[in-house]
Coordinates of C-alpha atoms and ligand atoms in Angstrom, one line a residue:
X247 CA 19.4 -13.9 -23.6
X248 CA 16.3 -11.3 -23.7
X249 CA 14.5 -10.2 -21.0
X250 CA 11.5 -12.2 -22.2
X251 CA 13.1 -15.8 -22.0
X252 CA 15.0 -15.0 -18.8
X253 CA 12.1 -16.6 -17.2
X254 CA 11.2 -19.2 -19.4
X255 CA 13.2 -22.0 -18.8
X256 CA 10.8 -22.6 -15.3
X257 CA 7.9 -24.6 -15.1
X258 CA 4.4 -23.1 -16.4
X259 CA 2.4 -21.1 -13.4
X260 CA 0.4 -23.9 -11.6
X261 CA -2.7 -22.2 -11.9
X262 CA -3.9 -20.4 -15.1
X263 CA -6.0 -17.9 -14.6
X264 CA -6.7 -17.1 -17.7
X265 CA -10.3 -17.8 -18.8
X266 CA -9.1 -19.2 -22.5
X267 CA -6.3 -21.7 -20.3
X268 CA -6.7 -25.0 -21.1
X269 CA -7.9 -24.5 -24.6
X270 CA -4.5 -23.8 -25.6
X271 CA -4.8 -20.6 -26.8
X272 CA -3.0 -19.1 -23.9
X273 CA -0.7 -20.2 -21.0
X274 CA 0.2 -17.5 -18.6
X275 CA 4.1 -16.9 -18.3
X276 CA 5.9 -14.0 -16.5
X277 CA 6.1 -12.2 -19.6
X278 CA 2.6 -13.1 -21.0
X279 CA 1.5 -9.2 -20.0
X280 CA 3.7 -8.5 -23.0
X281 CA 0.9 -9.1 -25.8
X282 CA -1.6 -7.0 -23.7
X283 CA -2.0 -3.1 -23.9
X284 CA 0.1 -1.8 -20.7
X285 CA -1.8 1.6 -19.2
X286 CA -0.2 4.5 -17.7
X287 CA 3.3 3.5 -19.4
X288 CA 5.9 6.4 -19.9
X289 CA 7.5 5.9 -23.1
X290 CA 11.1 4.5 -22.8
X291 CA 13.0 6.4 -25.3
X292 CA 15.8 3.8 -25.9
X293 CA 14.3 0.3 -26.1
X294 CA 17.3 -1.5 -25.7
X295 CA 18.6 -0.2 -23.0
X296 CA 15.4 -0.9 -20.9
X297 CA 16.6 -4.7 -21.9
X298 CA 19.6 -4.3 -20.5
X299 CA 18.0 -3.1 -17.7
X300 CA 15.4 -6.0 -17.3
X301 CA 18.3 -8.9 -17.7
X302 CA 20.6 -6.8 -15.2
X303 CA 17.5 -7.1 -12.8
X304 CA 16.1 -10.9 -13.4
X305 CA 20.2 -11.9 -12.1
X306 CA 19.8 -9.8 -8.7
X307 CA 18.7 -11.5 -5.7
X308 CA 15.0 -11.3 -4.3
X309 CA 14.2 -8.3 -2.3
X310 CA 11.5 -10.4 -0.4
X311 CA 11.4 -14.6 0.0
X312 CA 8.2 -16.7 -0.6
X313 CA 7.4 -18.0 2.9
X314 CA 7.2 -14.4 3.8
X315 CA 4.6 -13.9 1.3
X316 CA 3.0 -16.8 2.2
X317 CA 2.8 -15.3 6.0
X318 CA 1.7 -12.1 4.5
X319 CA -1.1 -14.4 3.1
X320 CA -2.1 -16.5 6.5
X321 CA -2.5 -13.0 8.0
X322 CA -4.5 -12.1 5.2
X323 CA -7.0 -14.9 5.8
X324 CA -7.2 -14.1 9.2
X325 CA -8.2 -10.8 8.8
X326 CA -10.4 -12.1 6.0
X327 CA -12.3 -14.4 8.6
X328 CA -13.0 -11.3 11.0
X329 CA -10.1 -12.1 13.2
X330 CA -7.8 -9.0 12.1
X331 CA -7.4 -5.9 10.8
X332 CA -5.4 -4.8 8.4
X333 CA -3.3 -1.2 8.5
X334 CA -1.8 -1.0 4.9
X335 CA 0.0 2.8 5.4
X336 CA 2.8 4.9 4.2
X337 CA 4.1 7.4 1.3
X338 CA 2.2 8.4 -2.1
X339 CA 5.0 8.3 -3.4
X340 CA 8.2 7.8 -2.1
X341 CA 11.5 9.5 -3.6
X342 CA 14.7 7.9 -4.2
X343 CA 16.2 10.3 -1.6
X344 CA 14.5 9.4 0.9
X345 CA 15.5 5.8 1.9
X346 CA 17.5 6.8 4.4
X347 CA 17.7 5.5 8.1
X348 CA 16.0 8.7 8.8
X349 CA 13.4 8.7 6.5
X350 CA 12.4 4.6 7.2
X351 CA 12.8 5.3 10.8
X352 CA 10.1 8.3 10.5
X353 CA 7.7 6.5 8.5
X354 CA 8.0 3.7 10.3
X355 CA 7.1 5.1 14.1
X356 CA 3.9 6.8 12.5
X357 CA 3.2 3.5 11.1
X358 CA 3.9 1.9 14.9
X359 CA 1.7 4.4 16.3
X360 CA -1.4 4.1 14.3
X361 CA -1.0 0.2 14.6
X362 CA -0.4 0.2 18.4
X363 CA -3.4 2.7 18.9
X364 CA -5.6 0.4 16.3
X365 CA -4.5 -2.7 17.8
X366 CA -5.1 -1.3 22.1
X367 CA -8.4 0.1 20.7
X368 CA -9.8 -2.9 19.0
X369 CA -7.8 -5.9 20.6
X370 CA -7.6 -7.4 17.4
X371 CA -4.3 -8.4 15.9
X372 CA -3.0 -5.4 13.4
X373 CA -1.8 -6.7 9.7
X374 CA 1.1 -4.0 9.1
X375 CA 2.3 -3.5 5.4
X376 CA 3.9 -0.3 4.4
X377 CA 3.8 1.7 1.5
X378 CA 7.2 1.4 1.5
X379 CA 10.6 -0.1 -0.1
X380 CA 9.3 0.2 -3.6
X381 CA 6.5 2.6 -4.2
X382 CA 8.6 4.7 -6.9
X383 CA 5.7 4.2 -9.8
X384 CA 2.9 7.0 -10.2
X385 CA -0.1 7.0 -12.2
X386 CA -1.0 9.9 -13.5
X387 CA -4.7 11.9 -14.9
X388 CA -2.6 13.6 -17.3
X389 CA 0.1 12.4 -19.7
X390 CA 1.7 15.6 -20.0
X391 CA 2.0 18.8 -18.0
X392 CA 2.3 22.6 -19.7
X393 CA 3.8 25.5 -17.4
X394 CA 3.6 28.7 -19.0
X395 CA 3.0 27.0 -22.6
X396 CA 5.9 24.5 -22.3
X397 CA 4.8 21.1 -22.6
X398 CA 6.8 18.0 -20.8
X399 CA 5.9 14.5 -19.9
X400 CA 4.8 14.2 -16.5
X401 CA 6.6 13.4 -13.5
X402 CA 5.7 9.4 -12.8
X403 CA 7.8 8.5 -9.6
X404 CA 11.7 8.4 -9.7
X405 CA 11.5 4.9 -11.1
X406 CA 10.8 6.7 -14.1
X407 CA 12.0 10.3 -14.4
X408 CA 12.5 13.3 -12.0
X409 CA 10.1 15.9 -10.6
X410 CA 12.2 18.9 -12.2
X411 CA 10.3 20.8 -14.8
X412 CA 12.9 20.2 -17.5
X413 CA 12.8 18.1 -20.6
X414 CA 16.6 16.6 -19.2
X415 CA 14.7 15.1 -15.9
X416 CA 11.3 14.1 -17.3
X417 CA 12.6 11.9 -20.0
X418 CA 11.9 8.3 -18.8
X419 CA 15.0 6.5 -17.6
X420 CA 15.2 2.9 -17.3
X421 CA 18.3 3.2 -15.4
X422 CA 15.7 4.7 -13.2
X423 CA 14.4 0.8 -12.6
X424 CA 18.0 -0.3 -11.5
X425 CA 18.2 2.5 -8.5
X426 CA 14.5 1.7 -7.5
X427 CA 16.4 -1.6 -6.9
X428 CA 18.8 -0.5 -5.4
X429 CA 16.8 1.8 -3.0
X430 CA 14.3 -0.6 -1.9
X431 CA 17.0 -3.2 -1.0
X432 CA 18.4 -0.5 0.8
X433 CA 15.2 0.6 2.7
X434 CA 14.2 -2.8 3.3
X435 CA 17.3 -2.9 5.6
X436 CA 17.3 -0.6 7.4
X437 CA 13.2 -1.3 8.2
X438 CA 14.0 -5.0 9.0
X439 CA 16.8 -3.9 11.7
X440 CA 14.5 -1.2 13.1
X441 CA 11.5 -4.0 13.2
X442 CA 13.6 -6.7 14.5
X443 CA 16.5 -4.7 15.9
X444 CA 14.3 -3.2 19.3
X445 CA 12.9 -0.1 17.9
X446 CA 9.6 -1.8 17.4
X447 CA 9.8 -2.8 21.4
X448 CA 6.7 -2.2 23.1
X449 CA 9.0 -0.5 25.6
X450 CA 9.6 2.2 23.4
X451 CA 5.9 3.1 22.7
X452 CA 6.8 6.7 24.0
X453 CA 9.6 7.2 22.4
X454 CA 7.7 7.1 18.9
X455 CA 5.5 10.0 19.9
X456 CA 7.9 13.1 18.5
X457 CA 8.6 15.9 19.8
X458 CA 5.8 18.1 18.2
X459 CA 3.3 15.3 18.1
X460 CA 3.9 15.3 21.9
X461 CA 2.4 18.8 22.1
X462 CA -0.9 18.5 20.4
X463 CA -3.8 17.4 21.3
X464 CA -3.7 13.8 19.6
X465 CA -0.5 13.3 20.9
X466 CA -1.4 14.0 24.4
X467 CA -3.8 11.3 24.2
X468 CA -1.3 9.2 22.2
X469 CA 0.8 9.7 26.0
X470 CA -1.9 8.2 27.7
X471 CA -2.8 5.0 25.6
X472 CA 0.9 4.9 25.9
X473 CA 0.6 5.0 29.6
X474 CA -2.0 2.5 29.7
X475 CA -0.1 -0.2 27.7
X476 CA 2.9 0.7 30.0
X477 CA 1.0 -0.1 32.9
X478 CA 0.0 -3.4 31.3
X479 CA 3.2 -4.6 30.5
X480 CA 4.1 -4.1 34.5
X481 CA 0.9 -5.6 35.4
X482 CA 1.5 -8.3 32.9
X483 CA 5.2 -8.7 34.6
X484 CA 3.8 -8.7 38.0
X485 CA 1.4 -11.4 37.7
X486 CA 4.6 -13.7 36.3
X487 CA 4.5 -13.6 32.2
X488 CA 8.1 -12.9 31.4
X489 CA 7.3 -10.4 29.0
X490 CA 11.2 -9.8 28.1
X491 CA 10.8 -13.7 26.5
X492 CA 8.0 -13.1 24.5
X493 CA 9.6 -11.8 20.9
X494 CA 5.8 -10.5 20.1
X495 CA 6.1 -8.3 22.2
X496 CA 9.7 -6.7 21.0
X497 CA 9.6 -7.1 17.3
X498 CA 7.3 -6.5 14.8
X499 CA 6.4 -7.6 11.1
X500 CA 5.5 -4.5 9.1
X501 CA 5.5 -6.0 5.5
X502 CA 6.2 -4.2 1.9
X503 CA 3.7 -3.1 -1.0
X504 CA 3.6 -1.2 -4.3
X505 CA 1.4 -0.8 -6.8
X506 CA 2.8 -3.0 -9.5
X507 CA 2.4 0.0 -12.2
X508 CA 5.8 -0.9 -14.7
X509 CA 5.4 -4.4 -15.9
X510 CA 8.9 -4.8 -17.3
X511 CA 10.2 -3.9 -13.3
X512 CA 8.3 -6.3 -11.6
X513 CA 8.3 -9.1 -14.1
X514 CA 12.1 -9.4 -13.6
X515 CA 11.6 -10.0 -9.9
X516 CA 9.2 -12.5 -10.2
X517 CA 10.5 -15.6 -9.8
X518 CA 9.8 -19.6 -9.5
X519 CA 10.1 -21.4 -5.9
X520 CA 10.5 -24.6 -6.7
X521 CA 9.1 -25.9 -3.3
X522 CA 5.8 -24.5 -3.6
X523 CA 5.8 -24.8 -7.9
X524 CA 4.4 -21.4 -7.6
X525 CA 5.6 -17.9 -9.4
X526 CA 6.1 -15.3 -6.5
X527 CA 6.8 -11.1 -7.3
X528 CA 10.1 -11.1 -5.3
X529 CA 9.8 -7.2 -5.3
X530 CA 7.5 -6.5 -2.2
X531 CA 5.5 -9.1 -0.2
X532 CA 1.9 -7.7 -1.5
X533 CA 1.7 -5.6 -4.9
X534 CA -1.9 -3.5 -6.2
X535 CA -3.1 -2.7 -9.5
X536 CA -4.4 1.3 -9.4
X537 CA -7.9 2.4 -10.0
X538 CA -6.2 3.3 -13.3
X539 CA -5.2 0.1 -14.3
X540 CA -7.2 -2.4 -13.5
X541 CA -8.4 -3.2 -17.3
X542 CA -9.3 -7.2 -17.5
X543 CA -7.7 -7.7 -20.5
X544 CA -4.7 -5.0 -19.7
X545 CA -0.8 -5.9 -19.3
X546 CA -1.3 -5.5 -15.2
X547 CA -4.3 -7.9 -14.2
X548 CA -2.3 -10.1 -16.6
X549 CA 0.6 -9.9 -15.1
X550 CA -0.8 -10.3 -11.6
X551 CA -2.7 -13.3 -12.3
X552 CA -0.6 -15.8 -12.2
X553 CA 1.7 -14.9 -9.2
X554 CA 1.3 -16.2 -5.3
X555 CA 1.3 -12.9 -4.3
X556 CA -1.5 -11.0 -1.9
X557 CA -2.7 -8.9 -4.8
X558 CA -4.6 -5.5 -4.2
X559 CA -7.0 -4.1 -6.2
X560 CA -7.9 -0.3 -6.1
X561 CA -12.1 0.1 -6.0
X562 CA -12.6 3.5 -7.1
X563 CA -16.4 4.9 -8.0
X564 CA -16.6 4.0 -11.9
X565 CA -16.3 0.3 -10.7
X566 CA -19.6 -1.5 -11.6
X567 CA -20.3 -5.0 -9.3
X568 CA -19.8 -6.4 -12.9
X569 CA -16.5 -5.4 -13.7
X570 CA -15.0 -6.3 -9.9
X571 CA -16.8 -9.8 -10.0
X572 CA -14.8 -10.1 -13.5
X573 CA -11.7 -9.3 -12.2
X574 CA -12.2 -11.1 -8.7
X575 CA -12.6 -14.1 -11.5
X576 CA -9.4 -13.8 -13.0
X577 CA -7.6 -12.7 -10.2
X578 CA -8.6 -14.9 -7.7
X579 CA -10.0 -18.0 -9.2
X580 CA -9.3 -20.2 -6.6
X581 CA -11.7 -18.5 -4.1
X582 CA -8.5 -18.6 -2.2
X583 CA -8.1 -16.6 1.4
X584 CA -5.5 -14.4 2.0
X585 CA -5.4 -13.6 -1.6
X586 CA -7.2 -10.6 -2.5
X587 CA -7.3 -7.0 -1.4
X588 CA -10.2 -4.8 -2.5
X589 CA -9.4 -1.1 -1.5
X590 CA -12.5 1.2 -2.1
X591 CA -11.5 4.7 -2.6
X592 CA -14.6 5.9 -3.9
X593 CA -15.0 9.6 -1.8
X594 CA -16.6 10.8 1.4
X595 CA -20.6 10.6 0.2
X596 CA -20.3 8.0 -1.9
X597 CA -20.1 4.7 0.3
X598 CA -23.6 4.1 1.0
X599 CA -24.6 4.1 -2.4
X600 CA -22.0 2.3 -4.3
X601 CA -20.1 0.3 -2.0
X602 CA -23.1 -2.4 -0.7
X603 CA -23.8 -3.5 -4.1
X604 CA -19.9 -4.0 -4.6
X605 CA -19.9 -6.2 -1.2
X606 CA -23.0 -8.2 -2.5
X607 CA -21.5 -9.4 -5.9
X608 CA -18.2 -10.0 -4.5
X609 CA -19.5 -12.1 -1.6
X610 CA -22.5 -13.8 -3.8
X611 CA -19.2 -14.8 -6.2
X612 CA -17.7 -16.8 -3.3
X613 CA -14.5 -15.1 -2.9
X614 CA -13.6 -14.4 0.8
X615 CA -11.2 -10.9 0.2
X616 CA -9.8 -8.3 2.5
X617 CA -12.0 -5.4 2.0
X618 CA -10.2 -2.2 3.0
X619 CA -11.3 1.5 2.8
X620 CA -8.4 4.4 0.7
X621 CA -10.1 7.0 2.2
X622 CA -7.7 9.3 0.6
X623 CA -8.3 8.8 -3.1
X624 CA -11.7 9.4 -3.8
X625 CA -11.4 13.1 -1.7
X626 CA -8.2 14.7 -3.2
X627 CA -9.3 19.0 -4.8
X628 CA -7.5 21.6 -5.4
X629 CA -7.7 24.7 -2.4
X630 CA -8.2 28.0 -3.0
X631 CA -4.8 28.6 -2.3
X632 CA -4.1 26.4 -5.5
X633 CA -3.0 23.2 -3.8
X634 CA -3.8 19.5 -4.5
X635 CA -5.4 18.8 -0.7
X636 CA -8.3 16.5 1.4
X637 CA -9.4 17.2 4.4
X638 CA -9.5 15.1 7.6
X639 CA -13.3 15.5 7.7
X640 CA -13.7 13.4 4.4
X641 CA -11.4 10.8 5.3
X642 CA -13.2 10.3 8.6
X643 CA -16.3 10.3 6.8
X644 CA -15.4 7.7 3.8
X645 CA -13.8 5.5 6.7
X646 CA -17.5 6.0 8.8
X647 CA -19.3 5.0 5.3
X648 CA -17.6 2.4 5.0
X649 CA -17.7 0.8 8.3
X650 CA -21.6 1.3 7.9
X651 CA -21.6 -0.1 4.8
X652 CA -19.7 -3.4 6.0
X653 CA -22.3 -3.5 9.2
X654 CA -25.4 -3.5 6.9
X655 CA -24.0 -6.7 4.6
X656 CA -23.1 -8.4 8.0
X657 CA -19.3 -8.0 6.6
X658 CA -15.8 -7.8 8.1
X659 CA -14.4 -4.3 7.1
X660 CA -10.7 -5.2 7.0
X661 CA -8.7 -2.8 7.0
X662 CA -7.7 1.0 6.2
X663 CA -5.0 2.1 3.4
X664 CA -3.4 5.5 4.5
X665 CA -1.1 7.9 3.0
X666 CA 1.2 9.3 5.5
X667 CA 4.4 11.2 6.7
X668 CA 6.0 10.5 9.9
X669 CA 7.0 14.3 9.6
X670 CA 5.5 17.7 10.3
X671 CA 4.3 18.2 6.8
X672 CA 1.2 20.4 6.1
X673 CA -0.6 18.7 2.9
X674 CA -4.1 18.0 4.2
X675 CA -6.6 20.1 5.4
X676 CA -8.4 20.4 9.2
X677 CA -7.3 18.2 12.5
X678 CA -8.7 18.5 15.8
X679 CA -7.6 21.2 18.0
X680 CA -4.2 21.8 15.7
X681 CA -5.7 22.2 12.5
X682 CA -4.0 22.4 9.0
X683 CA -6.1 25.5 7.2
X684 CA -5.7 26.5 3.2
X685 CA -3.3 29.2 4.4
X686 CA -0.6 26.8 6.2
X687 CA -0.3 24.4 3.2
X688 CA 2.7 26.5 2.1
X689 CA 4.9 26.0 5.2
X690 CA 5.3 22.3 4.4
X691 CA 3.9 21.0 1.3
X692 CA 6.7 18.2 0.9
X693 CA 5.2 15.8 -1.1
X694 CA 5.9 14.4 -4.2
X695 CA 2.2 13.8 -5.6
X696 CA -0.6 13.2 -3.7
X697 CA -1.6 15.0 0.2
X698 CA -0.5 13.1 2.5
X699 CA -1.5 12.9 6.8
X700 CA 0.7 14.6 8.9
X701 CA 1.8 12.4 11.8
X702 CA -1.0 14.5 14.1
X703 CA -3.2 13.8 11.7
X704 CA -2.8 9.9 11.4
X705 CA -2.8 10.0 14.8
X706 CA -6.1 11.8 15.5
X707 CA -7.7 9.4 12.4
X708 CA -6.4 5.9 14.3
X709 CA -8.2 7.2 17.4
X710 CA -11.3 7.6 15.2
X711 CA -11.0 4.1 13.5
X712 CA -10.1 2.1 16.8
X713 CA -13.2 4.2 17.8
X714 CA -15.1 2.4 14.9
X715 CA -13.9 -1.0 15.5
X716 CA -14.5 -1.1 19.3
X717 CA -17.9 -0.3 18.6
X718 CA -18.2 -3.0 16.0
X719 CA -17.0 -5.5 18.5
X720 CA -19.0 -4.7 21.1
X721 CA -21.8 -5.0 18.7
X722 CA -20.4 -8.3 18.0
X723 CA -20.2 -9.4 21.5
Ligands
LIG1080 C1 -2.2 5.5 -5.0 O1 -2.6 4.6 -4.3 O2 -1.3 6.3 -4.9 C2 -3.1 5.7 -6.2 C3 -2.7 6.4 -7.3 O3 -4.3 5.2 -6.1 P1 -5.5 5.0 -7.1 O4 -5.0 4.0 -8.1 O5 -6.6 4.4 -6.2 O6 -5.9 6.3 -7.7
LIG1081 CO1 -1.5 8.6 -3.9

C-alpha cells in the first residue's frame, strides 16, 4: 500500500470545493494536493523513506476526534455572530524538546492568564486554541542560509531538520514527521490533564501569576483582577450558586492549531468519520495556511478545502480583496459559520488603509468568518544590536487599527493571534514600567524563529485588548 491510496478506499469528500467539481475533471481526495505545486517544501532527500513514514503515520490513532472539531467550530460561529472572542496564542515555533510537563504547563498559564484577563475585561466568552501540540513546521523568507560563506538549507521547525548550523542537522528528515507525532501526542496529554485535571480551576487564578510576573507592574495588576474574580466567586458562593458543581468554572477547553505547512504530515491524519461523511485533519482541532502559502491553485488551499476543519488563513499586506474573496470561495463555499479564520497581520500603520476594503469584499461575498488580528507578523526588524525583534508599541498599535477598522464596517473583531512564552524570555522590545530595550535581548533570546511576548508582556497587551473590547461593548450597549 502507498501513502497515496491509504486513504482511498473512503467515500469521496461530501463537498467539493473545487471550482472545476462536478465537471469531472477533478474530485477532491486527501491526496488531491499531490498534483499541485507545494510552497515552502524542504526537499526530502530519500523519497521512499518519507513513504514509509506517511503509511507508518495514516495506521496511528487520531491526535484529536471530530466532535471536538465540530465544538471548536460552534464556538467559532459564536464568536462569528459577535458573541465571543477568540484568543488563538502560543509558540512561533515550538521545539521537539520542549513538550514537557514543564514547558505545556508554562505556556499554558500565560495562555490562562491572557484569557481570564480578556474574558473579566470583556464579559464575553474567550475561544482558547493554542499554538501548541503540533506547530513544528516554519516557513521561511529564505531557502538557504550562508554563515561566513557556508551555505546550508535553512532551519524549518524540528519536523523537518535541526537548528544546528551543520549540513548533518539541516538535512530534512522525514523521521522528523514521526517524532512531531509523537511529541504532540505527548503534549496534548499532559495539556488535557492540566485543562481538565484542576490546574485550569478558577481557584488557582493566583497561582498562575509567577514569581517574576508577580513583581512587575502588569502583574501587580494581574493580582488585583485576580482579587476581584476571587471575591466574585465568594460572592457568587454566598448568594447560594454552588460554584464547586459547576465544571465551567474548574476546567477549561484550550484547543490545538498549526499551520498545516507539510502536506504529506497532515494528509496522513486526515481521516473519514463515517457519522458525519465528512474528512476531518485528526492532527490539531483548527490548522492555517501562512501568508506564504496561501496560493489558490497551491498544494495547501488544496489540501484544506475539503476537510471539516476550522481552517485559518494568514492576511498579510500583499493580499488584494480579490485574491481573499477567491480563496474565501474555495475555502469556504458553503458560507458556512464556524468555518473560517482570517488573521490579518499586515503591520502597525497599515490597518486603516488596507484592512476595510479586505472586510467589505469578504462580508459583500456572504461569508460570516472569524476575523482576528496577528499583530506580530507584519512588525518583526532586525535591532541594532542585530536581533530579529517587534516592539510592544506596534503590536498595540496593529491591534488598536484593527479594532478601529472593525468599528468603522460595523464588524465583530474576533479575536487576537499571539506569539508567546510563558517564561522570562527577552525577544521583543518595550513594556510598560519593565521594559525589554535592544541591550537586554541578549540575556534571554530563547526562541527558535520568530520574537516572541514575554509573559509580562502578554500580560500588559491583554490589559490593553480587554481595554479595547470593553469599550466596544459599551459602545454597543
Ligand atoms: C507564523 O504564524 O508563525 C507565520 C509564519 O505567520 P505568517 O504566515 O503570517 O508569516
Ligand atoms: Co512566527
Amino acid at each position: 500500500m502507498t501513502a497515496s491510496d491509504t486513504h482511498t478506499t473512503a467515500p469521496t469528500a461530501p463537498h467539493h470545493p473545487d471550482p472545476q467539481a462536478g465537471t469531472g475533471e477533478h474530485t477532491w481526495s486527501p491526496g488531491s494536493w499531490r498534483g499541485r505545486p507545494a510552497a515552502q517544501q524542504p526537499h526530502w532527500p530519500d523519497p521512499e523513506e518519507l513513504r514509509r513514514v506517511e503509511n507508518t503515520l495514516a495506521l496511528q490513532p487520531p491526535l484529536v476526534l471530530p466532535h471536538e472539531i465540530l465544538d471548536l467550530r460552534h464556538s467559532l460561529a459564536q464568536v462569528a455572530a459577535g458573541q465571543g472572542f477568540l484568543l488563538q496564542a502560543g509558540d512561533c515555533a515550538e521545539r521537539f524538546s520542549s513538550c514537557t510537563e514543564a514547558g505545556v504547563r508554562s505556556k499554558l498559564r500565560v495562555i490562562l492568564q491572557v484569557a481570564i484577563l480578556l474574558t473579566y475585561g470583556s464579559g464575553l466568552p474567550v475561544v482558547k486554541v493554542g499554538r501548541i501540540g503540533g506547530q513544528f513546521g516554519k516557513p521561511r523568507s529564505r531557502p538557504t542560509e550562508t554563515i561566513d560563506g557556508t551555505e546550508l538549507p535553512v532551519y524549518r521547525g524540528d519536523i523537518v531538520n535541526g537548528p544546528e548550523f551543520t549540513a548533518e542537522a539541516r538535512r530534512a528528515d522525514a523521521t522528523r514527521l514521526l517524532r512531531a507525532y509523537q511529541h504532540s501526542s505527548a503534549a496534548l496529554n499532559v495539556l488535557r490533564a492540566l485543562t481538565l485535571g484542576g490546574y485550569a480551576d478558577l481557584g488557582q487564578v493566583h497561582d498562575w501569576n509567577q514569581e517574576f510576573v508577580r513583581s512587575s507592574a502588569a502583574g501587580q495588576r494581574y493580582e488585583k483582577t485576580a482579587d476581584d474574580i476571587t471575591w466574585a466567586l465568594r460572592f457568587m458562593s454566598a448568594c447560594g450558586v454552588d460554584t464547586r458543581s459547576q465544571a465551567a468554572l474548574h476546567q477549561i477547553q484550550l484547543y490545538t492549531s498549526h499551520e498545516a505547512l507539510l502536506p504529506h504530515y497532515e494528509q496522513a491524519l486526515t481521516r473519514y468519520d463515517e457519522k458525519r461523511r465528512t474528512w476531518f485533519d485528526t492532527s490539531a482541532h483548527m490548522v492555517w495556511i501562512g501568508d506564504r502559502t496561501r496560493q489558490l491553485d497551491g498544494a495547501h488551499v488544496e489540501l484544506l478545502s475539503g476537510i471539516g476543519n476550522p481552517v485559518g488563513i494568514k492576511v498579510g499586506p500583499t493580499t488584494t480583496p480579490r485574491q481573499l474573496r477567491e480563496l474565501c470561495e474555495r475555502l469556504d463555499p458553503d458560507r458556512a459559520a464556524g468555518r473560517l479564520v482570517l488573521i490579518s497581520r499586515l503591520g502597525a500603520g497599515k490597518g486603516t488603509d488596507l484592512l476595510p476594503p479586505l472586510l467589505r469584499a469578504v462580508r459583500d461575498a456572504g461569508h460570516t468568518p472569524v476575523w482576528a488580528c496577528d499583530p506580530m507578523h507584519g512588525n518583526t526588524f532586525v535591532s541594532d544590536s542585530g536581533y530579529k525583534t517587534r516592539r510592544l508599541r506596534d503590536i498595540t498599535a496593529e491591534v488598536a487599527e484593527f479594532f478601529a477598522a472593525h468599528r468603522q464596517e460595523g464588524l465583530h473583531p474576533g479575536g487576537i493571534h499571539l506569539e508567546l512564552a510563558g517564561d522570562d524570555v527577552t525577544e521583543c522590545l518595550g513594556g510598560d514600567l519593565d521594559e525589554v530595550l535592544d541591550t537586554h535581548l541578549a540575556t534571554r533570546y530563547e526562541t527558535a524563529c520568530d520574537p516572541r511576548l514575554n509573559a509580562v508582556q502578554s500580560i500588559e497587551l491583554a490589559f490593553q485588548v480587554a481595554k479595547f473590547l470593553r469599550e466596544l461593548r459599551h459602545d454597543q450597549q
